[in-house]
Coordinates of C-alpha atoms and ligand atoms in Angstrom, one line a residue:
M1 CA 5.1 -7.4 34.5
A2 CA 7.1 -5.9 31.6
K3 CA 6.4 -2.2 31.0
S4 CA 5.3 -1.0 27.6
S5 CA 7.2 1.7 25.8
F6 CA 4.4 2.3 23.4
P7 CA 2.0 5.3 23.9
E8 CA -1.2 4.5 25.7
K9 CA -3.5 5.0 22.8
F10 CA -1.2 3.3 20.3
L11 CA -3.1 1.9 17.3
W12 CA -2.3 -1.8 16.9
G13 CA -4.0 -3.5 14.0
G14 CA -3.9 -4.7 10.4
A15 CA -4.3 -3.6 6.9
I16 CA -6.0 -4.8 3.7
A17 CA -6.9 -3.6 0.3
A18 CA -10.3 -3.8 -1.3
N19 CA -9.1 -5.4 -4.5
Q20 CA -7.2 -8.2 -2.8
I21 CA -10.0 -9.2 -0.4
E22 CA -13.5 -8.2 -1.3
G23 CA -14.3 -10.2 -4.4
A24 CA -17.8 -9.4 -5.6
W25 CA -16.2 -7.8 -8.7
N26 CA -19.4 -7.2 -10.6
E27 CA -21.9 -6.7 -7.8
D28 CA -23.9 -3.6 -6.8
G29 CA -22.9 -1.6 -9.9
K30 CA -19.1 -1.9 -9.4
G31 CA -17.0 -1.2 -12.5
M32 CA -13.9 -3.0 -13.5
S33 CA -10.7 -1.7 -11.8
I34 CA -7.3 -2.4 -13.1
A35 CA -6.6 -4.9 -10.3
D36 CA -9.3 -7.1 -11.9
L37 CA -7.2 -7.5 -15.0
F38 CA -4.5 -9.6 -13.6
S39 CA -4.8 -13.4 -14.1
Y40 CA -3.0 -16.0 -12.0
D41 CA -0.3 -17.7 -14.1
P42 CA 1.2 -20.8 -12.4
E43 CA 4.2 -20.6 -14.9
S44 CA 5.2 -17.1 -13.9
D45 CA 8.4 -16.7 -11.9
T46 CA 7.5 -14.8 -8.7
S47 CA 10.8 -15.2 -7.0
Q48 CA 11.8 -11.6 -7.8
L49 CA 9.9 -8.3 -8.1
H50 CA 9.1 -7.7 -11.7
V51 CA 8.0 -4.5 -13.4
S52 CA 4.3 -4.9 -14.1
N53 CA 3.3 -3.2 -17.3
M54 CA 0.3 -3.7 -19.6
T55 CA -0.5 -2.8 -23.2
K56 CA -3.9 -1.6 -24.2
A57 CA -4.5 -4.8 -26.1
Q58 CA -3.8 -6.8 -23.0
V59 CA -6.3 -4.7 -21.0
L60 CA -9.0 -5.4 -23.7
E61 CA -8.1 -9.1 -23.8
A62 CA -8.4 -9.5 -20.0
L63 CA -11.8 -7.6 -20.1
H64 CA -13.2 -10.1 -22.5
D65 CA -11.5 -13.3 -21.4
D66 CA -13.5 -16.1 -19.8
Q67 CA -10.7 -18.7 -19.7
K68 CA -8.2 -17.6 -17.2
Y69 CA -8.6 -17.2 -13.4
Y70 CA -8.5 -13.6 -12.1
P71 CA -8.0 -13.9 -8.3
K72 CA -8.7 -10.3 -7.4
R73 CA -12.2 -10.6 -8.8
H74 CA -12.9 -13.1 -6.1
G75 CA -10.5 -12.3 -3.1
I76 CA -11.8 -14.1 -0.1
D77 CA -15.3 -12.9 -0.6
F78 CA -14.9 -10.3 2.2
Y79 CA -17.6 -8.3 0.5
H80 CA -20.1 -10.8 2.0
S81 CA -18.0 -12.3 4.9
Y82 CA -16.8 -9.1 6.6
P83 CA -19.1 -9.4 9.6
Q84 CA -17.6 -12.8 10.5
D85 CA -14.1 -11.8 9.5
L86 CA -14.0 -8.7 11.6
K87 CA -14.9 -10.8 14.6
Y88 CA -11.5 -12.5 14.4
L89 CA -9.8 -9.1 14.4
K90 CA -11.9 -8.0 17.4
E91 CA -11.0 -11.2 19.2
M92 CA -7.3 -10.3 18.7
G93 CA -8.1 -6.9 20.2
F94 CA -7.4 -4.8 17.1
K95 CA -7.5 -1.1 17.8
T96 CA -7.4 -0.1 14.1
F97 CA -8.2 -1.6 10.8
R98 CA -6.8 -0.1 7.6
L99 CA -8.9 -0.7 4.5
S100 CA -9.1 0.8 1.0
I101 CA -12.2 2.0 -0.8
N102 CA -12.4 0.7 -4.3
W103 CA -12.8 3.7 -6.6
A104 CA -14.6 1.5 -9.2
R105 CA -17.4 0.8 -6.6
I106 CA -18.0 4.5 -6.1
F107 CA -17.5 5.8 -9.6
P108 CA -17.7 2.6 -11.8
K109 CA -16.1 4.4 -14.8
G110 CA -14.3 7.1 -12.8
D111 CA -16.0 9.9 -14.7
E112 CA -19.7 9.8 -13.8
L113 CA -21.3 12.9 -12.5
Q114 CA -22.9 11.1 -9.6
P115 CA -21.5 8.4 -7.3
N116 CA -23.0 4.9 -7.2
E117 CA -25.1 4.8 -4.1
A118 CA -24.9 1.0 -3.7
G119 CA -21.1 1.3 -3.5
L120 CA -21.2 4.1 -0.9
A121 CA -23.8 2.1 1.1
F122 CA -21.5 -0.9 1.2
Y123 CA -18.7 1.1 2.8
D124 CA -21.1 2.7 5.2
R125 CA -22.0 -0.8 6.4
L126 CA -18.4 -1.9 6.5
L127 CA -17.1 1.1 8.4
D128 CA -20.0 0.9 10.9
E129 CA -19.1 -2.7 11.5
V130 CA -15.4 -1.8 11.9
I131 CA -16.3 0.9 14.5
A132 CA -18.8 -1.3 16.3
N133 CA -16.0 -3.9 16.7
G134 CA -13.9 -1.3 18.5
M135 CA -11.5 -0.4 15.7
E136 CA -10.5 3.0 14.4
P137 CA -10.7 2.9 10.6
I138 CA -7.9 4.1 8.5
V139 CA -8.9 4.5 4.9
T140 CA -6.8 4.4 1.7
M141 CA -8.5 6.3 -1.1
L142 CA -6.5 4.6 -3.9
H143 CA -4.9 1.2 -3.5
Y144 CA -4.4 0.0 -7.2
E145 CA -8.1 0.4 -7.9
I146 CA -8.2 2.8 -10.8
P147 CA -11.4 2.2 -12.9
V148 CA -10.4 0.6 -16.2
N149 CA -12.2 3.3 -18.1
I150 CA -9.7 5.9 -16.8
T151 CA -7.0 3.8 -18.5
L152 CA -8.8 3.2 -21.8
N153 CA -10.3 6.6 -22.3
Y154 CA -8.0 9.0 -20.5
G155 CA -4.7 7.2 -20.5
G156 CA -4.4 7.1 -16.7
F157 CA -3.0 9.7 -14.3
H158 CA -0.7 11.1 -17.0
N159 CA -3.8 13.0 -18.2
R160 CA -4.4 16.2 -16.1
H161 CA -8.2 15.7 -16.4
V162 CA -7.8 12.7 -14.2
I163 CA -6.8 15.0 -11.3
D164 CA -10.3 16.5 -11.3
L165 CA -11.9 13.0 -11.5
F166 CA -9.9 11.7 -8.6
V167 CA -10.5 14.8 -6.5
Q168 CA -14.2 14.5 -7.1
Y169 CA -14.0 10.9 -5.9
G170 CA -11.8 11.9 -2.9
K171 CA -14.2 14.7 -1.9
T172 CA -17.2 12.3 -2.2
L173 CA -15.4 10.0 0.3
L174 CA -14.6 12.8 2.8
E175 CA -18.1 14.2 2.7
R176 CA -19.8 10.8 3.1
F177 CA -17.4 9.2 5.6
G178 CA -15.7 12.1 7.2
E179 CA -17.6 11.7 10.4
K180 CA -16.6 8.0 10.7
V181 CA -13.0 8.2 9.5
K182 CA -10.3 10.5 10.9
Y183 CA -7.2 9.0 9.2
W184 CA -7.0 9.0 5.4
I185 CA -4.1 7.8 3.2
V186 CA -4.7 9.3 -0.3
I187 CA -2.5 7.0 -2.4
N188 CA -1.0 3.7 -1.5
Q189 CA 2.8 3.7 -1.9
I190 CA 3.0 6.7 -4.2
N191 CA 6.7 5.9 -4.9
L192 CA 6.2 2.4 -6.3
F193 CA 5.5 3.6 -9.8
Q194 CA 8.8 2.2 -11.1
I195 CA 7.9 -1.3 -10.0
E196 CA 4.2 -1.1 -10.5
P197 CA 3.8 1.5 -13.3
F198 CA 0.4 0.3 -14.5
N199 CA -1.1 -0.4 -11.1
S200 CA 0.1 2.9 -9.8
T201 CA -0.8 5.2 -12.6
G202 CA -3.2 3.3 -15.0
I203 CA -0.9 4.1 -18.0
C204 CA -0.5 1.4 -20.6
I205 CA 3.0 1.1 -21.9
D206 CA 1.9 1.8 -25.5
Q207 CA -0.3 4.8 -24.7
V208 CA 2.6 7.2 -24.4
E209 CA 5.8 7.9 -26.3
N210 CA 8.0 8.2 -23.3
M211 CA 6.8 6.0 -20.4
Q212 CA 9.3 7.4 -17.9
E213 CA 8.4 11.0 -18.6
A214 CA 4.7 10.1 -18.5
L215 CA 5.2 8.4 -15.1
Y216 CA 6.8 11.4 -13.5
Q217 CA 4.0 13.5 -14.9
A218 CA 1.4 11.1 -13.5
I219 CA 3.1 11.3 -10.1
H220 CA 3.1 15.0 -10.3
N221 CA -0.7 14.9 -11.0
Q222 CA -1.2 12.6 -8.1
M223 CA 0.6 14.9 -5.8
V224 CA -1.5 17.9 -7.0
A225 CA -4.6 15.8 -6.5
S226 CA -3.5 14.9 -3.0
A227 CA -2.9 18.6 -2.2
Q228 CA -6.4 19.4 -3.4
I229 CA -7.8 16.7 -1.2
V230 CA -5.9 18.1 1.8
K231 CA -7.4 21.5 1.0
A232 CA -10.9 20.0 0.8
A233 CA -10.4 18.1 4.1
R234 CA -9.3 21.2 6.0
K235 CA -12.3 23.1 4.8
L236 CA -14.6 20.3 5.8
N237 CA -13.3 19.3 9.2
K238 CA -10.1 20.4 10.9
Q239 CA -9.9 17.1 12.8
L240 CA -9.3 15.0 9.6
K241 CA -5.7 13.8 9.1
I242 CA -4.6 13.2 5.5
G243 CA -1.4 11.3 4.9
T244 CA 0.8 10.2 2.1
M245 CA 2.5 6.8 1.9
L246 CA 5.8 5.4 0.8
A247 CA 6.8 1.8 0.3
D248 CA 10.1 1.9 2.0
L249 CA 12.7 1.0 -0.7
T250 CA 15.7 2.2 1.2
A251 CA 19.0 0.7 -0.1
Y252 CA 22.2 0.3 1.8
P253 CA 25.5 0.8 0.0
E254 CA 27.4 -2.5 -0.4
N255 CA 30.4 -1.1 1.5
S256 CA 32.1 2.1 2.5
A257 CA 33.3 2.8 -1.1
P258 CA 32.2 6.4 -1.6
E259 CA 30.7 5.7 -5.0
N260 CA 28.4 3.0 -3.5
N261 CA 27.3 5.5 -0.8
V262 CA 26.5 8.1 -3.4
L263 CA 24.6 5.5 -5.5
A264 CA 22.6 4.5 -2.4
L265 CA 21.8 8.2 -1.8
Q266 CA 20.7 8.6 -5.4
H267 CA 18.7 5.4 -5.3
N268 CA 16.9 6.5 -2.1
R269 CA 16.2 10.0 -3.3
M270 CA 14.1 8.5 -6.2
S271 CA 11.6 7.7 -3.4
Y272 CA 12.2 10.6 -1.1
Y273 CA 11.6 13.3 -3.7
M274 CA 7.9 12.7 -3.4
T275 CA 7.7 13.1 0.3
D276 CA 10.1 16.1 0.0
V277 CA 7.4 17.7 -2.2
Q278 CA 4.5 16.6 0.0
F279 CA 6.0 17.7 3.3
R280 CA 8.4 20.5 2.3
G281 CA 6.1 22.0 -0.3
K282 CA 8.4 22.1 -3.3
Y283 CA 10.4 19.9 -5.7
P284 CA 14.0 19.4 -4.5
G285 CA 16.8 20.5 -6.8
Y286 CA 18.2 17.0 -7.2
I287 CA 15.1 15.7 -9.0
L288 CA 14.7 18.8 -11.1
R289 CA 18.3 18.2 -12.3
Y290 CA 17.4 14.6 -13.0
F291 CA 14.4 15.6 -15.1
A292 CA 16.5 18.1 -17.0
E293 CA 19.3 15.7 -17.7
K294 CA 16.9 13.1 -18.9
Q295 CA 15.1 15.8 -20.9
Y296 CA 11.8 15.0 -19.3
T297 CA 9.3 17.9 -19.5
I298 CA 6.9 17.8 -16.5
T299 CA 4.1 20.2 -16.9
Q300 CA 3.6 22.1 -13.7
T301 CA 1.4 25.2 -13.4
E302 CA 1.8 28.1 -11.0
A303 CA -1.4 27.1 -9.3
D304 CA 0.1 23.6 -8.8
E305 CA 3.2 25.2 -7.1
E306 CA 0.9 27.2 -4.8
L307 CA -1.2 24.2 -3.9
L308 CA 1.8 22.0 -3.2
A309 CA 3.4 24.7 -1.0
E310 CA 0.3 25.4 1.0
Y311 CA -1.4 22.0 1.4
T312 CA 1.3 19.6 2.7
M313 CA 0.4 16.3 4.2
D314 CA -0.3 15.6 7.9
F315 CA 1.4 12.3 8.4
L316 CA 3.6 9.7 6.7
A317 CA 2.4 6.1 6.3
I318 CA 5.1 3.6 5.5
S319 CA 4.9 0.0 4.3
Y320 CA 8.0 -2.0 5.2
Y321 CA 8.8 -5.5 4.1
F322 CA 12.5 -5.8 3.2
S323 CA 15.6 -3.7 2.6
Q324 CA 17.8 -3.5 -0.4
M325 CA 21.5 -3.1 -1.3
V326 CA 23.2 -1.3 -4.2
S327 CA 26.7 -1.4 -5.6
T328 CA 28.2 0.3 -8.6
E329 CA 29.9 -2.9 -9.6
K330 CA 26.6 -4.9 -9.7
N331 CA 24.1 -2.2 -10.6
G332 CA 26.2 0.3 -12.6
A333 CA 24.7 3.8 -12.3
D334 CA 21.1 2.5 -12.4
R335 CA 19.2 4.4 -9.7
F336 CA 16.4 1.8 -9.5
A337 CA 18.3 -1.5 -9.5
A338 CA 19.3 -3.4 -6.4
S339 CA 21.2 -6.5 -5.5
P340 CA 20.8 -9.3 -2.9
N341 CA 22.4 -8.4 0.5
P342 CA 24.7 -11.2 1.5
Y343 CA 24.1 -10.5 5.2
L344 CA 20.3 -11.2 5.0
K345 CA 18.1 -14.2 4.4
A346 CA 15.0 -13.8 2.2
N347 CA 11.6 -15.4 2.0
P348 CA 10.8 -17.6 -1.0
W349 CA 9.9 -14.6 -3.0
G350 CA 13.4 -13.0 -2.5
W351 CA 12.2 -10.4 0.0
A352 CA 15.2 -9.9 2.3
I353 CA 14.3 -10.1 6.0
D354 CA 15.8 -7.1 7.9
P355 CA 14.2 -6.0 11.1
K356 CA 16.9 -3.4 11.7
G357 CA 16.0 -1.9 8.4
L358 CA 12.7 -0.8 9.9
Y359 CA 14.6 1.1 12.7
H360 CA 16.8 2.5 10.0
C361 CA 14.0 3.8 7.8
I362 CA 11.7 5.1 10.4
S363 CA 14.6 7.0 12.0
H364 CA 15.5 8.5 8.7
Y365 CA 12.0 9.7 7.8
W366 CA 11.6 11.2 11.3
D367 CA 14.9 13.0 11.1
R368 CA 14.0 14.3 7.7
Y369 CA 10.4 15.5 8.2
E370 CA 9.5 15.2 11.9
K371 CA 5.9 14.3 10.9
P372 CA 3.8 11.6 12.7
I373 CA 4.5 8.2 11.3
M374 CA 2.1 5.2 10.8
I375 CA 3.4 1.7 9.9
A376 CA 0.7 1.1 7.4
E377 CA 2.0 -2.4 6.4
N378 CA 4.5 -4.9 7.6
G379 CA 4.5 -8.7 7.4
L380 CA 6.0 -11.9 6.1
G381 CA 4.5 -13.6 3.0
M382 CA 5.0 -17.4 3.3
Y383 CA 3.6 -20.7 2.2
D384 CA 1.6 -22.0 5.2
K385 CA 0.7 -25.5 5.9
L386 CA -2.7 -26.2 7.5
E387 CA -2.4 -29.1 9.9
N388 CA -4.9 -30.1 12.7
E389 CA -6.9 -27.0 11.9
T390 CA -4.1 -24.6 12.5
V391 CA -0.8 -23.4 11.1
K392 CA 2.5 -23.5 13.1
D393 CA 3.8 -20.1 11.8
D394 CA 6.6 -19.6 14.2
Y395 CA 8.5 -18.0 11.3
R396 CA 5.8 -15.3 11.1
I397 CA 5.9 -14.7 14.9
D398 CA 9.7 -14.4 14.7
Y399 CA 9.5 -11.9 11.8
L400 CA 6.8 -9.7 13.4
R401 CA 8.4 -9.9 16.9
K402 CA 11.8 -8.6 15.6
H403 CA 10.2 -5.8 13.6
I404 CA 8.0 -4.7 16.5
Q405 CA 11.1 -4.7 18.7
Q406 CA 12.7 -2.3 16.3
L407 CA 9.6 -0.2 16.2
E408 CA 9.9 0.0 20.0
E409 CA 13.4 1.3 19.7
C410 CA 12.1 4.2 17.6
V411 CA 9.4 4.9 20.2
K412 CA 12.2 5.0 22.8
D413 CA 14.0 7.5 20.6
G414 CA 11.0 9.8 20.8
V415 CA 9.7 9.2 17.3
D416 CA 6.0 10.1 17.0
V417 CA 4.8 6.7 15.6
F418 CA 1.1 6.2 16.3
A419 CA 0.0 3.0 14.5
Y420 CA 1.2 -0.4 13.5
C421 CA -0.8 -2.4 10.9
A422 CA 0.3 -5.9 10.1
W423 CA -0.3 -6.6 6.4
G424 CA -3.1 -9.0 5.6
P425 CA -4.2 -10.1 9.1
I426 CA -6.5 -12.5 7.3
D427 CA -5.1 -14.3 4.2
L428 CA -5.8 -12.5 1.0
V429 CA -4.6 -12.4 -2.6
S430 CA -1.0 -11.3 -3.2
A431 CA -0.7 -7.9 -5.0
S432 CA 2.4 -8.7 -6.9
S433 CA 2.1 -12.4 -7.7
Q434 CA -1.7 -12.9 -7.7
E435 CA -1.2 -15.9 -5.5
M436 CA -3.5 -16.8 -2.6
E437 CA -0.8 -19.1 -1.3
K438 CA 1.6 -16.2 -0.5
R439 CA 0.0 -15.7 2.9
Y440 CA 0.4 -13.1 5.6
G441 CA -2.5 -13.7 7.9
F442 CA -3.1 -14.5 11.5
V443 CA -6.2 -16.3 10.1
Y444 CA -5.8 -18.9 7.4
V445 CA -8.3 -18.9 4.6
D446 CA -8.8 -22.2 2.8
Y447 CA -8.5 -21.2 -0.9
D448 CA -5.7 -22.1 -3.3
N449 CA -4.2 -20.0 -6.1
F450 CA -7.2 -20.9 -8.3
G451 CA -9.8 -20.0 -5.7
K452 CA -10.5 -23.6 -5.0
G453 CA -11.3 -24.7 -1.4
T454 CA -13.9 -24.4 1.3
G455 CA -13.1 -20.8 2.2
K456 CA -13.1 -21.8 5.8
R457 CA -11.1 -19.7 8.3
Y458 CA -8.7 -21.2 10.8
K459 CA -6.6 -19.4 13.5
K460 CA -2.9 -19.7 13.1
E461 CA -0.5 -19.9 16.1
S462 CA 0.4 -16.2 15.4
F463 CA -3.2 -15.3 16.3
D464 CA -2.8 -15.8 20.0
W465 CA 0.7 -14.3 19.9
Y466 CA -0.5 -11.0 18.3
K467 CA -3.5 -10.9 20.7
K468 CA -1.0 -10.9 23.6
V469 CA 1.1 -8.2 22.0
I470 CA -1.9 -6.0 21.7
A471 CA -3.3 -6.8 25.2
T472 CA 0.1 -5.8 26.7
N473 CA 0.5 -2.8 24.4
G474 CA 3.6 -4.3 23.0
A475 CA 5.2 -5.2 26.4
K476 CA 5.0 -8.9 25.8
I477 CA 6.3 -9.8 22.5
Ligands
BG6_9 C1 2.4 -3.7 -0.5 C2 1.0 -3.5 -1.1 O1 3.3 -3.1 -1.3 O2 2.8 -5.0 -0.4 C3 0.0 -4.6 -0.8 O3 0.5 -2.2 -0.6 C4 0.7 -5.9 -0.9 O4 -1.1 -4.4 -1.6 C5 1.8 -6.0 0.0 O5 -0.2 -7.0 -0.8 C6 2.5 -7.3 0.0 O6 2.9 -7.6 -1.3 P1 2.5 -9.0 -2.0 O7 2.9 -8.8 -3.4 O8 3.2 -10.0 -1.3 O9 1.0 -9.1 -1.8

């Protein structure tokens, strides 16, 4: 029998986000979160990543609209179906399940003095069920679920007062669930604020004069809030592990031309600066210079500096789907643009498939920080065809197999990687395109993009494959 290279207690599993799966958008006192504002638009071109912004008027319009379909208000009804859905994951042998808690279920407007007990009670039941099914829960405190009131009345994370409101929420979670949950990710993909400015920070494009400056301030505020949550966790229980998370956006240079290599370095640093702060305890010079040259004023108090220096994060969570490429010829000096890589094929949404990129990025983060790493998300979004009550998703097996092989290479190099979570182990609503039909799961859920269908669950062929991967601790892939 093939021998496994993975550590004995390696956490194999999957990840979901409350807003993409739970539905029950107005039950048990839940408030509106910003994820509930996105309608499905069959006309929209989802073949590329678009910057998602909203104006205040658009927020108000979505709040009062009863014409369009808002997929994240319905998800796959996991709020009610979780006991049955978790059974599928148990059958695959999941050792871990990453979920997010929806801020708007706990503090419906984000600024109440007391939490909503019905919301807390739901997550008590859910976490108990996760544990009873043999899975270690990993909880994300914020996965694009900012209460809409925080946007409308505070202007999102740009406002320093939101630090206190978020920390109050975070402490409530640690106190209530700290006995059940050891691993916490404070903010999903803290670096994605250039692609998802509204989702990430809750700032409407017309609420501030200089959106870019406001975004960097918002991220500063999120990092300060994260440090305060680390401080609270250490006081509460030294066993708790608090992590930060990057969506890996690493770009390769187009070729060996020095200017392309420097552009790739600059591009990548626009993500790394946050983990540099959160692991090394201070802002690196290259980003301070960037702020100065752009004339951005980021308010940072002495107390912030002390917090960031003292309360650094315990682990790094990474989501990895694709890699990127940059070239001065195609992208000019733009530190955020990227171009298609001619060496790689992409899925129908233009996400380039690059298993070696996973090896590349994990190795880089390990070399840079030497902090434990969790793969918090990885997977292939595809249109699946249900035939004879199953889906022949060999393309998904191929994608996951090649990525797990690269993960194994990292383990062999001695990287401390302790978990692998496949994204969306049961089909759920897409974060970027609002489609149900961009599917990632091992379990097919019979809903279309308008939420029509029976909602029945079917095992795809990848189901048995992943079960075997887990049963052999990654030896049989
Ligand atoms: C990650 C997000 O960036 O990508 C998830 O954390 C998301 O919420 C996943 O679902 C896949 O993206 P999409 O847009 O295909 O759902």
